Tab-separated table of C-alpha atoms in Angstrom:
chain	number	residue	atom	x	y	z
A	27	MET	CA	4.437	6.577	-2.697
A	28	GLU	CA	8.080	7.611	-2.550
A	29	ARG	CA	10.423	5.851	-4.980
A	30	MET	CA	13.029	3.808	-3.072
A	31	THR	CA	16.578	2.721	-3.904
A	32	ILE	CA	18.417	-0.090	-2.131
A	33	GLU	CA	21.292	2.279	-1.246
A	34	LYS	CA	18.909	4.072	1.086
A	35	PHE	CA	18.785	1.014	3.364
A	36	LYS	CA	22.424	0.020	3.759
A	37	ASN	CA	23.267	-2.414	6.588
A	38	GLN	CA	19.621	-3.328	7.199
A	39	SER	CA	18.146	-6.822	6.980
A	40	ASN	CA	15.361	-7.397	4.459
A	41	ILE	CA	12.692	-7.306	7.154
A	42	GLU	CA	14.182	-4.111	8.583
A	43	ILE	CA	14.080	-2.600	5.097
A	44	ILE	CA	10.384	-3.477	4.781
A	45	GLU	CA	9.719	-1.909	8.177
A	46	SER	CA	11.593	1.226	7.094
A	47	ILE	CA	9.538	1.420	3.882
A	48	MET	CA	6.323	1.174	5.903
A	49	LYS	CA	7.444	4.035	8.139
A	50	ILE	CA	8.069	6.190	5.074
A	51	ASN	CA	4.747	5.135	3.475
A	52	ASN	CA	2.518	5.749	6.513
A	53	GLY	CA	2.318	2.012	7.273
A	54	TYR	CA	2.082	0.572	3.756
A	55	VAL	CA	4.330	-1.529	1.536
A	56	THR	CA	3.687	-3.139	-1.849
A	57	SER	CA	5.177	-6.255	-3.387
A	58	LYS	CA	6.169	-4.135	-6.399
A	59	GLU	CA	8.317	-1.911	-4.173
A	60	LEU	CA	10.166	-4.979	-2.921
A	61	SER	CA	10.648	-6.335	-6.442
A	62	ASP	CA	12.077	-2.963	-7.502
A	63	LEU	CA	14.602	-3.247	-4.644
A	64	GLY	CA	15.461	-6.855	-5.462
A	65	ILE	CA	13.905	-8.218	-2.243
A	66	HIS	CA	12.073	-11.553	-2.507
A	67	ARG	CA	8.362	-11.414	-1.752
A	68	MET	CA	8.693	-14.368	0.637
A	69	TYR	CA	9.635	-11.836	3.331
A	70	LEU	CA	6.111	-10.458	3.128
A	71	ASN	CA	4.758	-13.936	3.877
A	72	ILE	CA	7.179	-14.290	6.802
A	73	MET	CA	6.004	-10.980	8.252
A	74	LYS	CA	2.376	-11.886	7.574
A	75	ASP	CA	2.779	-15.206	9.416
A	76	LYS	CA	4.306	-13.321	12.356
A	77	LYS	CA	1.278	-10.950	12.375
A	78	MET	CA	3.573	-8.003	11.635
A	79	ILE	CA	1.621	-7.041	8.519
A	80	GLU	CA	-1.771	-7.721	6.950
A	81	LYS	CA	-2.693	-8.054	3.283
A	82	VAL	CA	-5.278	-5.421	2.313
A	83	GLY	CA	-5.203	-5.654	-1.473
A	84	ASN	CA	-3.507	-7.318	-4.421
A	85	GLY	CA	0.191	-6.997	-3.526
A	86	ILE	CA	-0.592	-4.363	-0.866
A	87	TYR	CA	0.244	-4.797	2.819
A	88	ILE	CA	-0.211	-2.677	5.925
A	89	ASP	CA	1.478	-2.584	9.323
A	90	SER	CA	-0.773	-4.632	11.634
A	91	SER	CA	-0.854	-1.788	14.145
A	92	LYS	CA	-2.419	0.582	11.564
A	93	ILE	CA	-6.037	1.044	10.477
A	94	GLU	CA	-6.643	0.472	6.774
A	95	ASP	CA	-7.348	3.527	4.610
A	96	THR	CA	-9.782	2.058	2.070
A	97	TYR	CA	-9.532	5.075	-0.250
A	98	PHE	CA	-5.763	4.741	-0.412
A	99	VAL	CA	-5.803	0.968	-0.962
A	100	PHE	CA	-8.404	1.390	-3.731
A	101	SER	CA	-6.176	4.016	-5.348
A	102	LEU	CA	-3.086	1.772	-5.164
A	103	GLU	CA	-4.960	-1.162	-6.703
A	104	LEU	CA	-6.416	0.933	-9.529
A	105	PRO	CA	-3.920	3.661	-10.509
A	106	ASN	CA	-5.961	4.756	-13.562
A	107	VAL	CA	-8.984	5.560	-11.413
A	108	VAL	CA	-9.519	9.159	-10.279
A	109	PHE	CA	-11.757	10.004	-7.315
A	110	SER	CA	-14.208	12.582	-8.642
A	111	HIS	CA	-17.591	14.281	-8.242
A	112	MET	CA	-19.035	14.024	-4.710
A	113	THR	CA	-16.342	11.679	-3.431
A	114	ALA	CA	-13.628	14.179	-4.334
A	115	LEU	CA	-15.704	17.049	-2.937
A	116	TYR	CA	-15.932	15.118	0.332
A	117	PHE	CA	-12.135	15.233	0.574
A	118	TYR	CA	-12.368	19.012	0.170
A	119	GLY	CA	-15.103	19.372	2.803
A	120	LEU	CA	-17.685	20.312	0.165
A	121	SER	CA	-20.010	17.311	0.272
A	122	ILE	CA	-22.981	16.717	2.576
A	123	LYS	CA	-22.095	13.119	3.360
A	124	ALA	CA	-19.212	10.652	3.259
A	125	PRO	CA	-19.239	8.290	0.245
A	126	ASN	CA	-19.122	5.079	2.357
A	127	ASP	CA	-18.265	2.046	0.191
A	128	LYS	CA	-19.552	3.423	-3.130
A	129	TYR	CA	-17.273	5.973	-4.726
A	130	ASP	CA	-17.701	8.460	-7.561
A	131	ILE	CA	-14.782	7.723	-9.877
A	132	THR	CA	-13.681	8.826	-13.337
A	133	VAL	CA	-11.810	6.693	-15.865
A	134	PRO	CA	-10.879	6.955	-19.565
A	135	ASN	CA	-13.518	5.751	-22.033
A	136	ASN	CA	-11.591	2.599	-22.948
A	137	TYR	CA	-10.856	1.533	-19.359
A	138	PHE	CA	-12.414	-1.406	-17.554
A	139	ASN	CA	-11.650	-3.334	-14.401
A	140	TYR	CA	-14.163	-5.571	-12.638
A	141	LYS	CA	-13.298	-3.916	-9.311
A	142	ILE	CA	-15.022	-0.695	-10.368
A	143	LYS	CA	-18.399	-2.213	-11.273
A	144	ASN	CA	-20.029	-1.492	-7.884
A	145	HIS	CA	-19.038	2.186	-7.926
A	146	ASN	CA	-20.446	5.254	-9.676
A	147	VAL	CA	-18.241	5.249	-12.762
A	148	PHE	CA	-17.955	8.235	-15.093
A	149	TYR	CA	-16.285	7.593	-18.448
A	150	VAL	CA	-14.625	10.538	-20.179
A	151	ASP	CA	-12.665	11.261	-23.334
A	152	LYS	CA	-8.899	11.369	-23.095
A	153	ASN	CA	-8.850	15.121	-23.741
A	154	ILE	CA	-10.496	15.875	-20.389
A	155	TYR	CA	-9.380	12.860	-18.321
A	156	GLU	CA	-6.338	14.763	-17.000
A	157	LEU	CA	-8.045	18.175	-16.785
A	158	GLY	CA	-7.578	19.427	-13.211
A	159	LEU	CA	-5.864	16.194	-12.152
A	160	THR	CA	-4.161	16.480	-8.768
A	161	GLU	CA	-3.668	14.676	-5.459
A	162	VAL	CA	-5.369	15.241	-2.145
A	163	GLU	CA	-5.020	13.708	1.299
A	164	THR	CA	-7.684	11.305	2.528
A	165	PRO	CA	-9.055	11.781	6.069
A	166	MET	CA	-6.292	9.381	7.169
A	167	GLY	CA	-3.518	11.455	5.617
A	168	ASN	CA	-2.654	9.414	2.512
A	169	LYS	CA	-2.445	11.018	-0.923
A	170	VAL	CA	-4.808	9.788	-3.632
A	171	LYS	CA	-5.437	10.820	-7.222
A	172	THR	CA	-8.367	13.196	-7.622
A	173	TYR	CA	-9.431	16.377	-9.407
A	174	ASP	CA	-9.120	19.907	-8.116
A	175	ILE	CA	-12.195	21.691	-6.766
A	176	GLU	CA	-13.055	23.595	-9.949
A	177	ARG	CA	-13.023	20.414	-12.015
A	178	CYS	CA	-15.256	18.708	-9.435
A	179	ILE	CA	-17.786	21.547	-9.575
A	180	CYS	CA	-17.861	21.262	-13.368
A	181	ASP	CA	-18.271	17.481	-13.075
A	182	ILE	CA	-21.324	17.579	-10.803
A	183	ILE	CA	-23.023	20.109	-13.081
A	184	ARG	CA	-22.123	18.115	-16.194
A	185	SER	CA	-23.461	14.924	-14.557
A	186	LYS	CA	-26.419	16.566	-12.785
A	187	LYS	CA	-28.871	13.880	-13.926
A	188	ARG	CA	-26.917	11.335	-11.859
A	189	MET	CA	-26.518	13.631	-8.848
A	190	ASP	CA	-28.826	14.522	-5.969
A	191	PRO	CA	-29.962	18.147	-6.628
A	192	GLN	CA	-29.623	18.987	-2.927
A	193	HIS	CA	-26.036	17.745	-2.930
A	194	ILE	CA	-25.235	19.882	-5.969
A	195	LYS	CA	-26.789	22.923	-4.316
A	196	TYR	CA	-24.844	22.393	-1.090
A	197	SER	CA	-21.494	21.876	-2.842
A	198	ILE	CA	-21.833	24.933	-5.081
A	199	LYS	CA	-22.952	27.206	-2.244
A	200	GLU	CA	-20.066	26.042	-0.066
A	201	TYR	CA	-17.626	26.433	-2.960
A	202	LEU	CA	-18.727	30.025	-3.521
A	203	LYS	CA	-18.002	30.808	0.146
A	204	ARG	CA	-14.361	29.731	-0.180
A	205	LYS	CA	-11.687	32.405	-0.299
A	206	ASP	CA	-9.536	30.187	-2.522
A	207	LYS	CA	-12.185	29.667	-5.223
A	208	ASP	CA	-10.917	30.336	-8.751
A	209	LEU	CA	-13.790	31.398	-10.983
A	210	VAL	CA	-11.438	32.068	-13.920
A	211	LYS	CA	-10.176	28.486	-13.771
A	212	LEU	CA	-13.746	27.239	-13.357
A	213	SER	CA	-14.755	29.104	-16.519
A	214	LYS	CA	-11.800	27.663	-18.470
A	215	TYR	CA	-12.631	24.131	-17.384
A	216	ALA	CA	-16.312	24.605	-18.210
A	217	ASP	CA	-15.406	25.876	-21.666
A	218	LYS	CA	-13.100	22.906	-22.273
A	219	MET	CA	-15.872	20.528	-21.149
A	220	GLY	CA	-18.536	22.233	-23.281
A	221	ILE	CA	-20.725	23.317	-20.347
A	222	LYS	CA	-19.751	26.962	-19.877
A	223	LYS	CA	-23.294	28.312	-20.207
A	224	GLU	CA	-24.659	25.845	-17.634
A	225	VAL	CA	-21.873	26.537	-15.158
A	226	ILE	CA	-22.371	30.306	-15.406
A	227	GLN	CA	-26.113	29.859	-14.807
A	228	TYR	CA	-25.464	27.763	-11.670
A	229	MET	CA	-22.929	30.245	-10.325
A	230	GLU	CA	-25.266	33.200	-10.870
A	231	PHE	CA	-28.199	31.380	-9.283
A	232	PHE	CA	-26.369	30.351	-6.124
A	233	TYR	CA	-24.085	33.363	-5.708
A	234	GLU	CA	-25.009	35.272	-2.559
């Protein structure tokens, strides 16, 4: 989300400021954003009572005329969580099916939050947690934290025992068809993750 300053909203009432923030944020506003601007959170309750906004997460509100983006809300609630593996590949059009309500997510080894317990959680060392870290738009146009395609391909091979073999096959074959694939980057990531030999074998097997 864009960082706001109160000077940006001169001559607007507090409710008008909140409406302006939602326009900038594709319909969303957080209580933290208001606190940063020095606006009391009671205005969120006023707008909620007037059916102008709806609460969709802890301190997260959406314009009542908008449809909730569950990926985006999940990402706002849990900023240390990275969408990964097949969920991330779905965002890139490289997964057979949508993840529904159970996401593949990656977190640092020492991280825990009860909200992640019903998802497919992959714990990694700090030295590879940020490897290939980027942002991508959800199907509803909101940016969430994820890994780039090459990191995702490495992840599904590294975690193949927890993946459906047919899903791995589909994703790799579709990746190899892409004009923007970066096999040099893929090799570097694989080396960093200690799976270079496996990744090369998969690429050679599925390369057409």
